[in-house]
mmCIF file with all atom_site columns, C-alpha atoms in Angstrom:
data_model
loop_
_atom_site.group_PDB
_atom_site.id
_atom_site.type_symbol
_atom_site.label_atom_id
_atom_site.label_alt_id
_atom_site.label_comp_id
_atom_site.label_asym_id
_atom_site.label_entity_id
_atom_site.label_seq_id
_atom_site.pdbx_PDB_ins_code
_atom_site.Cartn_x
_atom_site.Cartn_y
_atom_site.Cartn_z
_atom_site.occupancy
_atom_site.B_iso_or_equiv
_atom_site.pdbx_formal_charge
_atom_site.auth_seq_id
_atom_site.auth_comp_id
_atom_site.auth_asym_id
_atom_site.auth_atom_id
_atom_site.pdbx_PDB_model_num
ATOM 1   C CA . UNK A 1 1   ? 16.836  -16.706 1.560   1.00 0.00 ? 1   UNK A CA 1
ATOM 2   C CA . UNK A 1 2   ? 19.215  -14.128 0.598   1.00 0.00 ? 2   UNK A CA 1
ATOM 3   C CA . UNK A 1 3   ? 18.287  -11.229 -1.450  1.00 0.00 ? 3   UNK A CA 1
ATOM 4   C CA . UNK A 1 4   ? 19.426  -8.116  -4.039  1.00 0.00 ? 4   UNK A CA 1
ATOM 5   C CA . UNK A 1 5   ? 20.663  -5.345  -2.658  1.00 0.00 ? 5   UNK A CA 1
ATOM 6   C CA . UNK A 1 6   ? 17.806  -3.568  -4.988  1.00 0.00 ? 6   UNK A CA 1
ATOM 7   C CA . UNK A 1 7   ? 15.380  -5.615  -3.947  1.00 0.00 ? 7   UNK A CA 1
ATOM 8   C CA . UNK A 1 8   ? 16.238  -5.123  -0.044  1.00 0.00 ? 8   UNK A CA 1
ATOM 9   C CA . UNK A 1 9   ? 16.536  -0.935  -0.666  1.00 0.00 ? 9   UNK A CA 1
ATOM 10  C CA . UNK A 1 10  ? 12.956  -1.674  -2.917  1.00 0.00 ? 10  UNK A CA 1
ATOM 11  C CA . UNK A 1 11  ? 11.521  -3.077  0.335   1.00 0.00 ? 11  UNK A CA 1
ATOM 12  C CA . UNK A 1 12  ? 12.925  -0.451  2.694   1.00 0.00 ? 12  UNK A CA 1
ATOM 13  C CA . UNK A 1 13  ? 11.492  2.183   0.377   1.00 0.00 ? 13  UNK A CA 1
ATOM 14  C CA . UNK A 1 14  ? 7.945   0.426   0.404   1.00 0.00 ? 14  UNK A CA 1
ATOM 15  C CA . UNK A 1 15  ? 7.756   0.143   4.127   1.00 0.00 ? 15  UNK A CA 1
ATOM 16  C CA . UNK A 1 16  ? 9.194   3.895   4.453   1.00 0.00 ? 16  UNK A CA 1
ATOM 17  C CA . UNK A 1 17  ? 6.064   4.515   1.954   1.00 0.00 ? 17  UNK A CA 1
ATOM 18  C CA . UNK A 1 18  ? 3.651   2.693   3.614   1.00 0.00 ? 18  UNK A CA 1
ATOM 19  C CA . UNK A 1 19  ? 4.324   3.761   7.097   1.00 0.00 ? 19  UNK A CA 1
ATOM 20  C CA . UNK A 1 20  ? 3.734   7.387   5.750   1.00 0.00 ? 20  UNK A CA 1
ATOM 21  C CA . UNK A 1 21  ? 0.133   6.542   4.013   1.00 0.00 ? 21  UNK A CA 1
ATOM 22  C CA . UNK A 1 22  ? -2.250  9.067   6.589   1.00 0.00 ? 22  UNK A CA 1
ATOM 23  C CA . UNK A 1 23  ? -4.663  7.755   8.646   1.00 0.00 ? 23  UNK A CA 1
ATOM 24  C CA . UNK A 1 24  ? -8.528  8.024   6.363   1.00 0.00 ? 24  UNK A CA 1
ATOM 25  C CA . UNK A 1 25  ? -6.162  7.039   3.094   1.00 0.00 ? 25  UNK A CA 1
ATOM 26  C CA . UNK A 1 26  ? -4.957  4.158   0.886   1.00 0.00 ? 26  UNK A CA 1
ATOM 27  C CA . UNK A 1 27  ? -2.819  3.080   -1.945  1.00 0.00 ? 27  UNK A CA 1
ATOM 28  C CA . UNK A 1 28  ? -2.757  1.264   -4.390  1.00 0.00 ? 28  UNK A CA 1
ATOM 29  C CA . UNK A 1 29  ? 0.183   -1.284  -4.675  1.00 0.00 ? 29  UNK A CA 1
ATOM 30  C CA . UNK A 1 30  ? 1.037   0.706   -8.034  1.00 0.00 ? 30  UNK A CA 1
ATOM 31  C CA . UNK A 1 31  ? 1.367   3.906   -6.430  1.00 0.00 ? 31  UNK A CA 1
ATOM 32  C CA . UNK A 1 32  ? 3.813   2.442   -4.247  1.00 0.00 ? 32  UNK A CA 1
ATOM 33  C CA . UNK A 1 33  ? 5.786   0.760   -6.527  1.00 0.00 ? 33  UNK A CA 1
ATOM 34  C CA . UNK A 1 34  ? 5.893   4.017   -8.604  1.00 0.00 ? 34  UNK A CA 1
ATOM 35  C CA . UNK A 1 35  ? 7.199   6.146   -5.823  1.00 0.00 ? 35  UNK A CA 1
ATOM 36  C CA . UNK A 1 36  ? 9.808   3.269   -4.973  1.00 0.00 ? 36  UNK A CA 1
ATOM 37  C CA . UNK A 1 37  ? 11.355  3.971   -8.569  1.00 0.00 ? 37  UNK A CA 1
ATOM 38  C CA . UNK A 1 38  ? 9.671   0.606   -9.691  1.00 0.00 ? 38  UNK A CA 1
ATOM 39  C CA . UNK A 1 39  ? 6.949   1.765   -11.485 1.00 0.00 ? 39  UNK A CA 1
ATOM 40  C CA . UNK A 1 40  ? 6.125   -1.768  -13.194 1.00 0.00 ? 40  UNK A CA 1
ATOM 41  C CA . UNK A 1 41  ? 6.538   -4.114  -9.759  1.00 0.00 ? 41  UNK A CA 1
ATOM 42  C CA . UNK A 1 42  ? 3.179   -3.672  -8.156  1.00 0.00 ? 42  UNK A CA 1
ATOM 43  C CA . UNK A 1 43  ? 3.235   -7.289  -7.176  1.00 0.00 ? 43  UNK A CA 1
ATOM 44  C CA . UNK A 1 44  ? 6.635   -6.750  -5.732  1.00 0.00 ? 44  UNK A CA 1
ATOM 45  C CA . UNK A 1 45  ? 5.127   -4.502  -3.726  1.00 0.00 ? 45  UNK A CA 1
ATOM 46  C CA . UNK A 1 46  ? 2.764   -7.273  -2.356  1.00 0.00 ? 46  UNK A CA 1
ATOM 47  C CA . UNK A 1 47  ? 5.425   -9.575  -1.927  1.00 0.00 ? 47  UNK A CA 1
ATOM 48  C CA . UNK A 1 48  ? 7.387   -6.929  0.315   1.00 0.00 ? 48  UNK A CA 1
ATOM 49  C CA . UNK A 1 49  ? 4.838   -6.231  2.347   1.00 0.00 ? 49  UNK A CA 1
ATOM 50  C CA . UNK A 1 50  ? 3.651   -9.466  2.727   1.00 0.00 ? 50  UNK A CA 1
ATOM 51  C CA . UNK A 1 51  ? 6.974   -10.329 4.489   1.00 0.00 ? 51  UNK A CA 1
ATOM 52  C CA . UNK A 1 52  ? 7.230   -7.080  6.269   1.00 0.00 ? 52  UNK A CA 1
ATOM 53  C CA . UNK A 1 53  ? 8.186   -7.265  9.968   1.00 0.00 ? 53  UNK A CA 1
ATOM 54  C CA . UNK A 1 54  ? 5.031   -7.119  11.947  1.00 0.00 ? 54  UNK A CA 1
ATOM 55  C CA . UNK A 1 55  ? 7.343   -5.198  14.668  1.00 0.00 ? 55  UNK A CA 1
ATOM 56  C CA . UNK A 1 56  ? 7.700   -2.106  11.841  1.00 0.00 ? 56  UNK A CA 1
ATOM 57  C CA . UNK A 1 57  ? 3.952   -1.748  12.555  1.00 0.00 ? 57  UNK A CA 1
ATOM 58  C CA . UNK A 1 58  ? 3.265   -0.393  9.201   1.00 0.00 ? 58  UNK A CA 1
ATOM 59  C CA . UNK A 1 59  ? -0.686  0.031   8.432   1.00 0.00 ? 59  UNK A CA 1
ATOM 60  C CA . UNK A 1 60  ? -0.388  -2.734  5.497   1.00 0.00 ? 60  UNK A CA 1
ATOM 61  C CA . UNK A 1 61  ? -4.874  -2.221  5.428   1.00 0.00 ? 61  UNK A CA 1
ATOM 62  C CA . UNK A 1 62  ? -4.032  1.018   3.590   1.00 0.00 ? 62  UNK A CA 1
ATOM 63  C CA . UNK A 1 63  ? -2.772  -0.750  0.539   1.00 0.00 ? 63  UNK A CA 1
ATOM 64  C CA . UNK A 1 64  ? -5.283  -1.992  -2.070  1.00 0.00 ? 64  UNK A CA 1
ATOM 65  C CA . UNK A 1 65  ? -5.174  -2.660  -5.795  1.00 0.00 ? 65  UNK A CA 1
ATOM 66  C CA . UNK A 1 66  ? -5.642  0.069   -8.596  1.00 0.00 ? 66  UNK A CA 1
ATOM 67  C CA . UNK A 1 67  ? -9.736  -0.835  -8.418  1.00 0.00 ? 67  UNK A CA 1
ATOM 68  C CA . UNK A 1 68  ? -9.994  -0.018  -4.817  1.00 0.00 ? 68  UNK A CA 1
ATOM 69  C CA . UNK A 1 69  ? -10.238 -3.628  -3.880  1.00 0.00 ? 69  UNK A CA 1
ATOM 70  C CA . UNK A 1 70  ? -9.292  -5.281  -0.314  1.00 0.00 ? 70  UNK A CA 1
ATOM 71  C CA . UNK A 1 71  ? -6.988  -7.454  -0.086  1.00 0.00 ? 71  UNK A CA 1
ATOM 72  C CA . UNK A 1 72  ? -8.796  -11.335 -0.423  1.00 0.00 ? 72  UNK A CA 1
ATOM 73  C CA . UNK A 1 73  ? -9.034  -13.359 2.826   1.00 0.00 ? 73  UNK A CA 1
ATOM 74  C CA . UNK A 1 74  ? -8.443  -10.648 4.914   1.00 0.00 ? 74  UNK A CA 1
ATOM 75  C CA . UNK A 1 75  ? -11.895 -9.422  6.034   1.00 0.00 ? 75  UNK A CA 1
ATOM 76  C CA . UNK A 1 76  ? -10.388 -7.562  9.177   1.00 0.00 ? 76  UNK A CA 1
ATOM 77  C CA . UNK A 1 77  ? -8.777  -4.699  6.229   1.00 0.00 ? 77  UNK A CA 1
ATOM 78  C CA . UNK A 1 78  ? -12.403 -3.800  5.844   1.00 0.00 ? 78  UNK A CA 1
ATOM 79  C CA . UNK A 1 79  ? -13.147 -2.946  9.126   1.00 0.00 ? 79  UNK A CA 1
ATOM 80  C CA . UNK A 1 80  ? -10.146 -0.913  9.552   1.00 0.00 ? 80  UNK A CA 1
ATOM 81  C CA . UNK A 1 81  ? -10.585 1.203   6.702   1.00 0.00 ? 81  UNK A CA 1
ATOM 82  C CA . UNK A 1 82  ? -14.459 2.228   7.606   1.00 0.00 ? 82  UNK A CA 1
ATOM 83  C CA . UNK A 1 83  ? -13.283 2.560   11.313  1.00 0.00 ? 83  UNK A CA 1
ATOM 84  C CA . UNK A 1 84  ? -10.605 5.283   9.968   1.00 0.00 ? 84  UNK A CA 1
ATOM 85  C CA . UNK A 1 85  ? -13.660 6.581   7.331   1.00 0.00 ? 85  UNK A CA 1
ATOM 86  C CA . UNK A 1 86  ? -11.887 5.422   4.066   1.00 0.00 ? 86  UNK A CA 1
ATOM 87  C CA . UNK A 1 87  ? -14.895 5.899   1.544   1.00 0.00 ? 87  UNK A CA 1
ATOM 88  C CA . UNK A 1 88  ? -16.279 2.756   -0.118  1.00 0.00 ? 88  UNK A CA 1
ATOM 89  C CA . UNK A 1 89  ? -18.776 2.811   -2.631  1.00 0.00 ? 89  UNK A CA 1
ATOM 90  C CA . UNK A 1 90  ? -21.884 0.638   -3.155  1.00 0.00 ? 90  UNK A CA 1
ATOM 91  C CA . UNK A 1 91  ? -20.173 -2.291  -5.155  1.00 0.00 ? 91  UNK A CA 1
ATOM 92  C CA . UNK A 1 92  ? -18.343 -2.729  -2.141  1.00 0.00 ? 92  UNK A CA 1
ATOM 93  C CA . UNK A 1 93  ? -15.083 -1.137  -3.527  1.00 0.00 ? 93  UNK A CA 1
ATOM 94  C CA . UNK A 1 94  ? -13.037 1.770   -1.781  1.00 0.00 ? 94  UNK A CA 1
ATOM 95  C CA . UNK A 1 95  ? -14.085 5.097   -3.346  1.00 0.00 ? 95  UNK A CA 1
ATOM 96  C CA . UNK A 1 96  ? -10.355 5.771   -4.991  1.00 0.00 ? 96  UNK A CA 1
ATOM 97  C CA . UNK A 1 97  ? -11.211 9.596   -5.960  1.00 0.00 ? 97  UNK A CA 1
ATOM 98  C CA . UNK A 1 98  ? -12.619 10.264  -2.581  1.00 0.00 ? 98  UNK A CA 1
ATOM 99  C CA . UNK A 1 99  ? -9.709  8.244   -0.202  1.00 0.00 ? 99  UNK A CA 1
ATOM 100 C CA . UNK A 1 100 ? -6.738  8.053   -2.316  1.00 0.00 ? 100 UNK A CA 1
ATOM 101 C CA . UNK A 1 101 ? -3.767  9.564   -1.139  1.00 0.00 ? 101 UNK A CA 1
ATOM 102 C CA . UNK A 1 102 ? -1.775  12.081  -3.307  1.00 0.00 ? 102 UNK A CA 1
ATOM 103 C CA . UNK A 1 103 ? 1.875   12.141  -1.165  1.00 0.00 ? 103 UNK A CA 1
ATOM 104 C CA . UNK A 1 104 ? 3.019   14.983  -3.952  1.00 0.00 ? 104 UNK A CA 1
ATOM 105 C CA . UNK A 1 105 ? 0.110   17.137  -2.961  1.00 0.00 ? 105 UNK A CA 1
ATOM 106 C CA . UNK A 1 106 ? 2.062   16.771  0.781   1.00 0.00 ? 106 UNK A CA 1
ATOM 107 C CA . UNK A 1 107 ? 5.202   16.682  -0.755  1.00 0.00 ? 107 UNK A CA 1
ATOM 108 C CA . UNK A 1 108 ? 6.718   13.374  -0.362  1.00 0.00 ? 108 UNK A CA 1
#
């Protein structure tokens, strides 16, 4: 299935994005989207990634919505997340003030 040229420079942007996201850190798919100049397409940002060349080896388990939830289905994000200590809280959710990455504080 062919695609935009936006939509292929989108993805390129995401996975340059994503392969950046420091190891103890996440996300959220709107944070991304923002960055990429898309600031509305959080789902596109799914979609990319989603698709994204497993060869790339881009740490996809640092992505989570804007509520600090895992992805569903994929209990193995969980476990990589405490292994690198990303901070969850007691309802289960990541701990967003305490793990979320601020790329302009490392200027991006």
């Amino acid at each position: 299935m062919a695609q935009s040229p936006e939509f292929n420079r989108f993805r390129m942007d995401v996975y340059d994005i994503v392969a950046q996201i420091p190891t103890g850190h996440v996300l959220t798919y709107g944070c991304i989207a923002r960055l990429a100049g898309w600031p509305r397409h959080a789902r596109l940002v799914g979609r990319a990634l989603k698709h994204a060349p497993k060869n790339l080896g881009l740490p996809c388990h640092r992505v989570v919505n804007s509520q600090g939830r895992t992805a569903p289905g994929w209990a193995e994000q969980i476990g990589l997340l405490r292994l690198e200590g990303v901070a969850f809280r007691q309802n289960g959710l990541i701990d967003l003030s305490a793990s979320l990455w601020h790329p302009e504080e490392d200027s991006y």
